[in-house]
Amino acid sequence: MTHNESLNEAFERGKNAFVNEDFSGSVEEFTKAIEMDPDFALTYASRGAALMKMNEIEESLADFDHAIEL
């Protein structure tokens, strides 16, 4: 398995968890994807959305800001 496959798999698992309203699982998977590629802006925006659903507003805004910076 290549790095990109692992990254894409973690991102897909994060999206699936989000759709299934497993927001903490979504954050966990998006965090794994960010660890693999810290320059993948969409992952920060996605994790920010999951954090927002968990009412983790400050962390959510930090992820959104980072996505914009990238």
PDB file of N, CA, C and O in Angstrom:
ATOM      1  N   MET A   1       0.860  -1.181   0.000  1.00  0.00           N
ATOM      2  CA  MET A   1       0.000   0.000   0.000  1.00  0.00           C
ATOM      3  C   MET A   1       0.899   1.235   0.000  1.00  0.00           C
ATOM      4  O   MET A   1       1.841   1.329   0.760  1.00  0.00           O
ATOM      5  N   THR A   2       0.585   2.180  -0.870  1.00  0.00           N
ATOM      6  CA  THR A   2       1.382   3.396  -0.946  1.00  0.00           C
ATOM      7  C   THR A   2       0.889   4.423   0.055  1.00  0.00           C
ATOM      8  O   THR A   2      -0.200   4.305   0.607  1.00  0.00           O
ATOM      9  N   HIS A   3       1.721   5.444   0.228  1.00  0.00           N
ATOM     10  CA  HIS A   3       1.362   6.545   1.133  1.00  0.00           C
ATOM     11  C   HIS A   3       0.050   7.190   0.712  1.00  0.00           C
ATOM     12  O   HIS A   3      -0.814   7.453   1.553  1.00  0.00           O
ATOM     13  N   ASN A   4      -0.112   7.441  -0.603  1.00  0.00           N
ATOM     14  CA  ASN A   4      -1.340   8.087  -1.079  1.00  0.00           C
ATOM     15  C   ASN A   4      -2.563   7.223  -0.862  1.00  0.00           C
ATOM     16  O   ASN A   4      -3.639   7.734  -0.565  1.00  0.00           O
ATOM     17  N   GLU A   5      -2.418   5.894  -1.013  1.00  0.00           N
ATOM     18  CA  GLU A   5      -3.548   5.010  -0.755  1.00  0.00           C
ATOM     19  C   GLU A   5      -3.944   5.081   0.714  1.00  0.00           C
ATOM     20  O   GLU A   5      -5.122   5.167   1.029  1.00  0.00           O
ATOM     21  N   SER A   6      -2.982   5.076   1.602  1.00  0.00           N
ATOM     22  CA  SER A   6      -3.274   5.166   3.030  1.00  0.00           C
ATOM     23  C   SER A   6      -3.934   6.489   3.363  1.00  0.00           C
ATOM     24  O   SER A   6      -4.901   6.541   4.123  1.00  0.00           O
ATOM     25  N   LEU A   7      -3.427   7.567   2.793  1.00  0.00           N
ATOM     26  CA  LEU A   7      -3.997   8.888   3.006  1.00  0.00           C
ATOM     27  C   LEU A   7      -5.437   8.928   2.510  1.00  0.00           C
ATOM     28  O   LEU A   7      -6.340   9.367   3.218  1.00  0.00           O
ATOM     29  N   ASN A   8      -5.645   8.445   1.300  1.00  0.00           N
ATOM     30  CA  ASN A   8      -7.003   8.444   0.740  1.00  0.00           C
ATOM     31  C   ASN A   8      -7.947   7.563   1.541  1.00  0.00           C
ATOM     32  O   ASN A   8      -9.114   7.915   1.736  1.00  0.00           O
ATOM     33  N   GLU A   9      -7.444   6.442   2.030  1.00  0.00           N
ATOM     34  CA  GLU A   9      -8.281   5.548   2.838  1.00  0.00           C
ATOM     35  C   GLU A   9      -8.677   6.217   4.149  1.00  0.00           C
ATOM     36  O   GLU A   9      -9.844   6.134   4.553  1.00  0.00           O
ATOM     37  N   ALA A  10      -7.736   6.879   4.807  1.00  0.00           N
ATOM     38  CA  ALA A  10      -8.051   7.570   6.064  1.00  0.00           C
ATOM     39  C   ALA A  10      -9.059   8.688   5.799  1.00  0.00           C
ATOM     40  O   ALA A  10     -10.010   8.876   6.572  1.00  0.00           O
ATOM     41  N   PHE A  11      -8.862   9.420   4.707  1.00  0.00           N
ATOM     42  CA  PHE A  11      -9.785  10.496   4.367  1.00  0.00           C
ATOM     43  C   PHE A  11     -11.189   9.940   4.099  1.00  0.00           C
ATOM     44  O   PHE A  11     -12.186  10.487   4.582  1.00  0.00           O
ATOM     45  N   GLU A  12     -11.271   8.847   3.363  1.00  0.00           N
ATOM     46  CA  GLU A  12     -12.572   8.222   3.071  1.00  0.00           C
ATOM     47  C   GLU A  12     -13.242   7.717   4.341  1.00  0.00           C
ATOM     48  O   GLU A  12     -14.450   7.869   4.516  1.00  0.00           O
ATOM     49  N   ARG A  13     -12.464   7.115   5.243  1.00  0.00           N
ATOM     50  CA  ARG A  13     -13.032   6.655   6.514  1.00  0.00           C
ATOM     51  C   ARG A  13     -13.556   7.840   7.321  1.00  0.00           C
ATOM     52  O   ARG A  13     -14.615   7.753   7.958  1.00  0.00           O
ATOM     53  N   GLY A  14     -12.836   8.949   7.274  1.00  0.00           N
ATOM     54  CA  GLY A  14     -13.290  10.154   7.964  1.00  0.00           C
ATOM     55  C   GLY A  14     -14.592  10.672   7.390  1.00  0.00           C
ATOM     56  O   GLY A  14     -15.503  11.053   8.132  1.00  0.00           O
ATOM     57  N   LYS A  15     -14.689  10.682   6.062  1.00  0.00           N
ATOM     58  CA  LYS A  15     -15.929  11.129   5.422  1.00  0.00           C
ATOM     59  C   LYS A  15     -17.089  10.203   5.769  1.00  0.00           C
ATOM     60  O   LYS A  15     -18.191  10.673   6.068  1.00  0.00           O
ATOM     61  N   ASN A  16     -16.845   8.900   5.721  1.00  0.00           N
ATOM     62  CA  ASN A  16     -17.901   7.940   6.036  1.00  0.00           C
ATOM     63  C   ASN A  16     -18.367   8.082   7.484  1.00  0.00           C
ATOM     64  O   ASN A  16     -19.566   8.024   7.760  1.00  0.00           O
ATOM     65  N   ALA A  17     -17.432   8.266   8.392  1.00  0.00           N
ATOM     66  CA  ALA A  17     -17.803   8.453   9.797  1.00  0.00           C
ATOM     67  C   ALA A  17     -18.640   9.720   9.954  1.00  0.00           C
ATOM     68  O   ALA A  17     -19.633   9.726  10.681  1.00  0.00           O
ATOM     69  N   PHE A  18     -18.270  10.776   9.258  1.00  0.00           N
ATOM     70  CA  PHE A  18     -19.016  12.033   9.334  1.00  0.00           C
ATOM     71  C   PHE A  18     -20.450  11.837   8.851  1.00  0.00           C
ATOM     72  O   PHE A  18     -21.403  12.251   9.518  1.00  0.00           O
ATOM     73  N   VAL A  19     -20.610  11.177   7.713  1.00  0.00           N
ATOM     74  CA  VAL A  19     -21.943  10.931   7.152  1.00  0.00           C
ATOM     75  C   VAL A  19     -22.797  10.106   8.116  1.00  0.00           C
ATOM     76  O   VAL A  19     -24.001  10.311   8.223  1.00  0.00           O
ATOM     77  N   ASN A  20     -22.140   9.196   8.837  1.00  0.00           N
ATOM     78  CA  ASN A  20     -22.848   8.351   9.794  1.00  0.00           C
ATOM     79  C   ASN A  20     -22.955   8.991  11.179  1.00  0.00           C
ATOM     80  O   ASN A  20     -23.314   8.320  12.146  1.00  0.00           O
ATOM     81  N   GLU A  21     -22.626  10.268  11.248  1.00  0.00           N
ATOM     82  CA  GLU A  21     -22.717  11.063  12.475  1.00  0.00           C
ATOM     83  C   GLU A  21     -21.828  10.547  13.604  1.00  0.00           C
ATOM     84  O   GLU A  21     -22.111  10.759  14.780  1.00  0.00           O
ATOM     85  N   ASP A  22     -20.745   9.882  13.235  1.00  0.00           N
ATOM     86  CA  ASP A  22     -19.713   9.471  14.196  1.00  0.00           C
ATOM     87  C   ASP A  22     -18.618  10.530  14.119  1.00  0.00           C
ATOM     88  O   ASP A  22     -17.583  10.345  13.484  1.00  0.00           O
ATOM     89  N   PHE A  23     -18.880  11.673  14.748  1.00  0.00           N
ATOM     90  CA  PHE A  23     -17.993  12.815  14.585  1.00  0.00           C
ATOM     91  C   PHE A  23     -16.641  12.614  15.257  1.00  0.00           C
ATOM     92  O   PHE A  23     -15.618  13.037  14.720  1.00  0.00           O
ATOM     93  N   SER A  24     -16.615  11.933  16.388  1.00  0.00           N
ATOM     94  CA  SER A  24     -15.315  11.685  17.023  1.00  0.00           C
ATOM     95  C   SER A  24     -14.485  10.721  16.170  1.00  0.00           C
ATOM     96  O   SER A  24     -13.266  10.903  16.034  1.00  0.00           O
ATOM     97  N   GLY A  25     -15.122   9.732  15.579  1.00  0.00           N
ATOM     98  CA  GLY A  25     -14.421   8.825  14.664  1.00  0.00           C
ATOM     99  C   GLY A  25     -13.933   9.559  13.429  1.00  0.00           C
ATOM    100  O   GLY A  25     -12.842   9.293  12.913  1.00  0.00           O
ATOM    101  N   SER A  26     -14.735  10.488  12.967  1.00  0.00           N
ATOM    102  CA  SER A  26     -14.369  11.302  11.817  1.00  0.00           C
ATOM    103  C   SER A  26     -13.131  12.134  12.130  1.00  0.00           C
ATOM    104  O   SER A  26     -12.179  12.183  11.338  1.00  0.00           O
ATOM    105  N   VAL A  27     -13.120  12.787  13.279  1.00  0.00           N
ATOM    106  CA  VAL A  27     -11.960  13.584  13.695  1.00  0.00           C
ATOM    107  C   VAL A  27     -10.719  12.700  13.779  1.00  0.00           C
ATOM    108  O   VAL A  27      -9.640  13.080  13.322  1.00  0.00           O
ATOM    109  N   GLU A  28     -10.871  11.511  14.326  1.00  0.00           N
ATOM    110  CA  GLU A  28      -9.742  10.592  14.458  1.00  0.00           C
ATOM    111  C   GLU A  28      -9.149  10.244  13.092  1.00  0.00           C
ATOM    112  O   GLU A  28      -7.928  10.272  12.902  1.00  0.00           O
ATOM    113  N   GLU A  29     -10.007   9.921  12.131  1.00  0.00           N
ATOM    114  CA  GLU A  29      -9.524   9.542  10.796  1.00  0.00           C
ATOM    115  C   GLU A  29      -8.932  10.732  10.053  1.00  0.00           C
ATOM    116  O   GLU A  29      -7.895  10.612   9.393  1.00  0.00           O
ATOM    117  N   PHE A  30      -9.572  11.903  10.160  1.00  0.00           N
ATOM    118  CA  PHE A  30      -9.012  13.081   9.501  1.00  0.00           C
ATOM    119  C   PHE A  30      -7.671  13.457  10.126  1.00  0.00           C
ATOM    120  O   PHE A  30      -6.760  13.901   9.423  1.00  0.00           O
ATOM    121  N   THR A  31      -7.525  13.250  11.420  1.00  0.00           N
ATOM    122  CA  THR A  31      -6.254  13.529  12.084  1.00  0.00           C
ATOM    123  C   THR A  31      -5.174  12.599  11.552  1.00  0.00           C
ATOM    124  O   THR A  31      -4.037  13.029  11.303  1.00  0.00           O
ATOM    125  N   LYS A  32      -5.504  11.340  11.341  1.00  0.00           N
ATOM    126  CA  LYS A  32      -4.538  10.401  10.749  1.00  0.00           C
ATOM    127  C   LYS A  32      -4.108  10.880   9.368  1.00  0.00           C
ATOM    128  O   LYS A  32      -2.922  10.833   9.025  1.00  0.00           O
ATOM    129  N   ALA A  33      -5.079  11.336   8.575  1.00  0.00           N
ATOM    130  CA  ALA A  33      -4.768  11.827   7.231  1.00  0.00           C
ATOM    131  C   ALA A  33      -3.867  13.060   7.301  1.00  0.00           C
ATOM    132  O   ALA A  33      -2.932  13.197   6.505  1.00  0.00           O
ATOM    133  N   ILE A  34      -4.137  13.939   8.253  1.00  0.00           N
ATOM    134  CA  ILE A  34      -3.316  15.149   8.416  1.00  0.00           C
ATOM    135  C   ILE A  34      -1.895  14.765   8.808  1.00  0.00           C
ATOM    136  O   ILE A  34      -0.928  15.364   8.327  1.00  0.00           O
ATOM    137  N   GLU A  35      -1.752  13.755   9.651  1.00  0.00           N
ATOM    138  CA  GLU A  35      -0.415  13.304  10.045  1.00  0.00           C
ATOM    139  C   GLU A  35       0.354  12.770   8.844  1.00  0.00           C
ATOM    140  O   GLU A  35       1.570  12.926   8.752  1.00  0.00           O
ATOM    141  N   MET A  36      -0.350  12.169   7.889  1.00  0.00           N
ATOM    142  CA  MET A  36       0.298  11.645   6.685  1.00  0.00           C
ATOM    143  C   MET A  36       0.635  12.749   5.688  1.00  0.00           C
ATOM    144  O   MET A  36       1.634  12.649   4.975  1.00  0.00           O
ATOM    145  N   ASP A  37      -0.214  13.781   5.630  1.00  0.00           N
ATOM    146  CA  ASP A  37       0.023  14.893   4.701  1.00  0.00           C
ATOM    147  C   ASP A  37      -0.487  16.183   5.328  1.00  0.00           C
ATOM    148  O   ASP A  37      -1.654  16.540   5.172  1.00  0.00           O
ATOM    149  N   PRO A  38       0.387  16.898   6.037  1.00  0.00           N
ATOM    150  CA  PRO A  38      -0.045  18.112   6.730  1.00  0.00           C
ATOM    151  C   PRO A  38      -0.384  19.278   5.797  1.00  0.00           C
ATOM    152  O   PRO A  38      -0.826  20.322   6.256  1.00  0.00           O
ATOM    153  N   ASP A  39      -0.216  19.104   4.493  1.00  0.00           N
ATOM    154  CA  ASP A  39      -0.539  20.160   3.538  1.00  0.00           C
ATOM    155  C   ASP A  39      -1.837  19.896   2.774  1.00  0.00           C
ATOM    156  O   ASP A  39      -2.137  20.582   1.797  1.00  0.00           O
ATOM    157  N   PHE A  40      -2.624  18.920   3.198  1.00  0.00           N
ATOM    158  CA  PHE A  40      -3.881  18.545   2.542  1.00  0.00           C
ATOM    159  C   PHE A  40      -5.004  19.387   3.147  1.00  0.00           C
ATOM    160  O   PHE A  40      -5.620  19.027   4.143  1.00  0.00           O
ATOM    161  N   ALA A  41      -5.243  20.550   2.547  1.00  0.00           N
ATOM    162  CA  ALA A  41      -6.169  21.542   3.109  1.00  0.00           C
ATOM    163  C   ALA A  41      -7.575  21.002   3.322  1.00  0.00           C
ATOM    164  O   ALA A  41      -8.226  21.326   4.326  1.00  0.00           O
ATOM    165  N   LEU A  42      -8.064  20.186   2.398  1.00  0.00           N
ATOM    166  CA  LEU A  42      -9.430  19.680   2.510  1.00  0.00           C
ATOM    167  C   LEU A  42      -9.625  18.861   3.780  1.00  0.00           C
ATOM    168  O   LEU A  42     -10.704  18.853   4.377  1.00  0.00           O
ATOM    169  N   THR A  43      -8.567  18.200   4.230  1.00  0.00           N
ATOM    170  CA  THR A  43      -8.671  17.407   5.453  1.00  0.00           C
ATOM    171  C   THR A  43      -8.872  18.305   6.669  1.00  0.00           C
ATOM    172  O   THR A  43      -9.648  17.983   7.567  1.00  0.00           O
ATOM    173  N   TYR A  44      -8.179  19.452   6.711  1.00  0.00           N
ATOM    174  CA  TYR A  44      -8.382  20.392   7.819  1.00  0.00           C
ATOM    175  C   TYR A  44      -9.812  20.925   7.815  1.00  0.00           C
ATOM    176  O   TYR A  44     -10.451  21.035   8.863  1.00  0.00           O
ATOM    177  N   ALA A  45     -10.324  21.264   6.631  1.00  0.00           N
ATOM    178  CA  ALA A  45     -11.695  21.778   6.538  1.00  0.00           C
ATOM    179  C   ALA A  45     -12.691  20.703   6.971  1.00  0.00           C
ATOM    180  O   ALA A  45     -13.666  20.994   7.678  1.00  0.00           O
ATOM    181  N   SER A  46     -12.438  19.467   6.587  1.00  0.00           N
ATOM    182  CA  SER A  46     -13.331  18.365   6.948  1.00  0.00           C
ATOM    183  C   SER A  46     -13.291  18.089   8.443  1.00  0.00           C
ATOM    184  O   SER A  46     -14.330  17.887   9.082  1.00  0.00           O
ATOM    185  N   ARG A  47     -12.078  18.088   8.997  1.00  0.00           N
ATOM    186  CA  ARG A  47     -11.975  17.877  10.445  1.00  0.00           C
ATOM    187  C   ARG A  47     -12.631  19.036  11.192  1.00  0.00           C
ATOM    188  O   ARG A  47     -13.291  18.841  12.209  1.00  0.00           O
ATOM    189  N   GLY A  48     -12.482  20.249  10.660  1.00  0.00           N
ATOM    190  CA  GLY A  48     -13.132  21.411  11.261  1.00  0.00           C
ATOM    191  C   GLY A  48     -14.643  21.255  11.299  1.00  0.00           C
ATOM    192  O   GLY A  48     -15.293  21.606  12.286  1.00  0.00           O
ATOM    193  N   ALA A  49     -15.212  20.705  10.235  1.00  0.00           N
ATOM    194  CA  ALA A  49     -16.663  20.489  10.194  1.00  0.00           C
ATOM    195  C   ALA A  49     -17.086  19.472  11.254  1.00  0.00           C
ATOM    196  O   ALA A  49     -18.100  19.655  11.938  1.00  0.00           O
ATOM    197  N   ALA A  50     -16.303  18.402  11.402  1.00  0.00           N
ATOM    198  CA  ALA A  50     -16.625  17.392  12.419  1.00  0.00           C
ATOM    199  C   ALA A  50     -16.496  17.990  13.821  1.00  0.00           C
ATOM    200  O   ALA A  50     -17.343  17.748  14.684  1.00  0.00           O
ATOM    201  N   LEU A  51     -15.457  18.774  14.036  1.00  0.00           N
ATOM    202  CA  LEU A  51     -15.286  19.421  15.335  1.00  0.00           C
ATOM    203  C   LEU A  51     -16.430  20.377  15.632  1.00  0.00           C
ATOM    204  O   LEU A  51     -16.893  20.477  16.773  1.00  0.00           O
ATOM    205  N   MET A  52     -16.899  21.068  14.604  1.00  0.00           N
ATOM    206  CA  MET A  52     -18.024  21.986  14.796  1.00  0.00           C
ATOM    207  C   MET A  52     -19.270  21.212  15.240  1.00  0.00           C
ATOM    208  O   MET A  52     -19.996  21.656  16.124  1.00  0.00           O
ATOM    209  N   LYS A  53     -19.492  20.048  14.639  1.00  0.00           N
ATOM    210  CA  LYS A  53     -20.640  19.219  15.025  1.00  0.00           C
ATOM    211  C   LYS A  53     -20.543  18.768  16.480  1.00  0.00           C
ATOM    212  O   LYS A  53     -21.546  18.487  17.116  1.00  0.00           O
ATOM    213  N   MET A  54     -19.310  18.712  16.997  1.00  0.00           N
ATOM    214  CA  MET A  54     -19.082  18.302  18.383  1.00  0.00           C
ATOM    215  C   MET A  54     -19.056  19.513  19.317  1.00  0.00           C
ATOM    216  O   MET A  54     -18.736  19.378  20.493  1.00  0.00           O
ATOM    217  N   ASN A  55     -19.373  20.683  18.773  1.00  0.00           N
ATOM    218  CA  ASN A  55     -19.346  21.945  19.529  1.00  0.00           C
ATOM    219  C   ASN A  55     -17.962  22.294  20.053  1.00  0.00           C
ATOM    220  O   ASN A  55     -17.832  22.961  21.074  1.00  0.00           O
ATOM    221  N   GLU A  56     -16.943  21.847  19.357  1.00  0.00           N
ATOM    222  CA  GLU A  56     -15.556  22.204  19.676  1.00  0.00           C
ATOM    223  C   GLU A  56     -15.200  23.395  18.784  1.00  0.00           C
ATOM    224  O   GLU A  56     -14.431  23.285  17.827  1.00  0.00           O
ATOM    225  N   ILE A  57     -15.779  24.539  19.096  1.00  0.00           N
ATOM    226  CA  ILE A  57     -15.748  25.694  18.211  1.00  0.00           C
ATOM    227  C   ILE A  57     -14.330  26.247  18.007  1.00  0.00           C
ATOM    228  O   ILE A  57     -13.931  26.511  16.864  1.00  0.00           O
ATOM    229  N   GLU A  58     -13.575  26.426  19.067  1.00  0.00           N
ATOM    230  CA  GLU A  58     -12.227  26.989  18.934  1.00  0.00           C
ATOM    231  C   GLU A  58     -11.345  26.103  18.052  1.00  0.00           C
ATOM    232  O   GLU A  58     -10.644  26.598  17.170  1.00  0.00           O
ATOM    233  N   GLU A  59     -11.385  24.785  18.303  1.00  0.00           N
ATOM    234  CA  GLU A  59     -10.594  23.858  17.503  1.00  0.00           C
ATOM    235  C   GLU A  59     -11.075  23.852  16.059  1.00  0.00           C
ATOM    236  O   GLU A  59     -10.277  23.785  15.123  1.00  0.00           O
ATOM    237  N   SER A  60     -12.390  23.924  15.881  1.00  0.00           N
ATOM    238  CA  SER A  60     -12.967  23.957  14.547  1.00  0.00           C
ATOM    239  C   SER A  60     -12.473  25.174  13.771  1.00  0.00           C
ATOM    240  O   SER A  60     -12.024  25.067  12.625  1.00  0.00           O
ATOM    241  N   LEU A  61     -12.537  26.333  14.399  1.00  0.00           N
ATOM    242  CA  LEU A  61     -12.087  27.560  13.746  1.00  0.00           C
ATOM    243  C   LEU A  61     -10.598  27.501  13.419  1.00  0.00           C
ATOM    244  O   LEU A  61     -10.174  27.984  12.359  1.00  0.00           O
ATOM    245  N   ALA A  62      -9.809  26.909  14.288  1.00  0.00           N
ATOM    246  CA  ALA A  62      -8.370  26.776  14.027  1.00  0.00           C
ATOM    247  C   ALA A  62      -8.135  25.922  12.783  1.00  0.00           C
ATOM    248  O   ALA A  62      -7.284  26.243  11.949  1.00  0.00           O
ATOM    249  N   ASP A  63      -8.903  24.826  12.634  1.00  0.00           N
ATOM    250  CA  ASP A  63      -8.758  23.982  11.441  1.00  0.00           C
ATOM    251  C   ASP A  63      -9.208  24.730  10.182  1.00  0.00           C
ATOM    252  O   ASP A  63      -8.554  24.647   9.145  1.00  0.00           O
ATOM    253  N   PHE A  64     -10.311  25.447  10.270  1.00  0.00           N
ATOM    254  CA  PHE A  64     -10.769  26.214   9.114  1.00  0.00           C
ATOM    255  C   PHE A  64      -9.740  27.270   8.720  1.00  0.00           C
ATOM    256  O   PHE A  64      -9.435  27.444   7.536  1.00  0.00           O
ATOM    257  N   ASP A  65      -9.193  27.961   9.707  1.00  0.00           N
ATOM    258  CA  ASP A  65      -8.164  28.966   9.429  1.00  0.00           C
ATOM    259  C   ASP A  65      -6.940  28.332   8.755  1.00  0.00           C
ATOM    260  O   ASP A  65      -6.382  28.885   7.807  1.00  0.00           O
ATOM    261  N   HIS A  66      -6.535  27.170   9.257  1.00  0.00           N
ATOM    262  CA  HIS A  66      -5.364  26.494   8.682  1.00  0.00           C
ATOM    263  C   HIS A  66      -5.649  26.060   7.240  1.00  0.00           C
ATOM    264  O   HIS A  66      -4.779  26.181   6.376  1.00  0.00           O
ATOM    265  N   ALA A  67      -6.854  25.577   6.997  1.00  0.00           N
ATOM    266  CA  ALA A  67      -7.219  25.192   5.623  1.00  0.00           C
ATOM    267  C   ALA A  67      -7.130  26.386   4.686  1.00  0.00           C
ATOM    268  O   ALA A  67      -6.624  26.283   3.565  1.00  0.00           O
ATOM    269  N   ILE A  68      -7.607  27.525   5.146  1.00  0.00           N
ATOM    270  CA  ILE A  68      -7.542  28.741   4.327  1.00  0.00           C
ATOM    271  C   ILE A  68      -6.089  29.140   4.069  1.00  0.00           C
ATOM    272  O   ILE A  68      -5.746  29.522   2.944  1.00  0.00           O
ATOM    273  N   GLU A  69      -5.233  29.054   5.094  1.00  0.00           N
ATOM    274  CA  GLU A  69      -3.822  29.399   4.925  1.00  0.00           C
ATOM    275  C   GLU A  69      -3.138  28.522   3.872  1.00  0.00           C
ATOM    276  O   GLU A  69      -2.296  28.995   3.130  1.00  0.00           O
ATOM    277  N   LEU A  70      -3.541  27.247   3.859  1.00  0.00           N
ATOM    278  CA  LEU A  70      -2.916  26.327   2.887  1.00  0.00           C
ATOM    279  C   LEU A  70      -3.389  26.633   1.487  1.00  0.00           C
ATOM    280  O   LEU A  70      -2.737  26.409   0.514  1.00  0.00           O
TER     281      LEU A  70
END
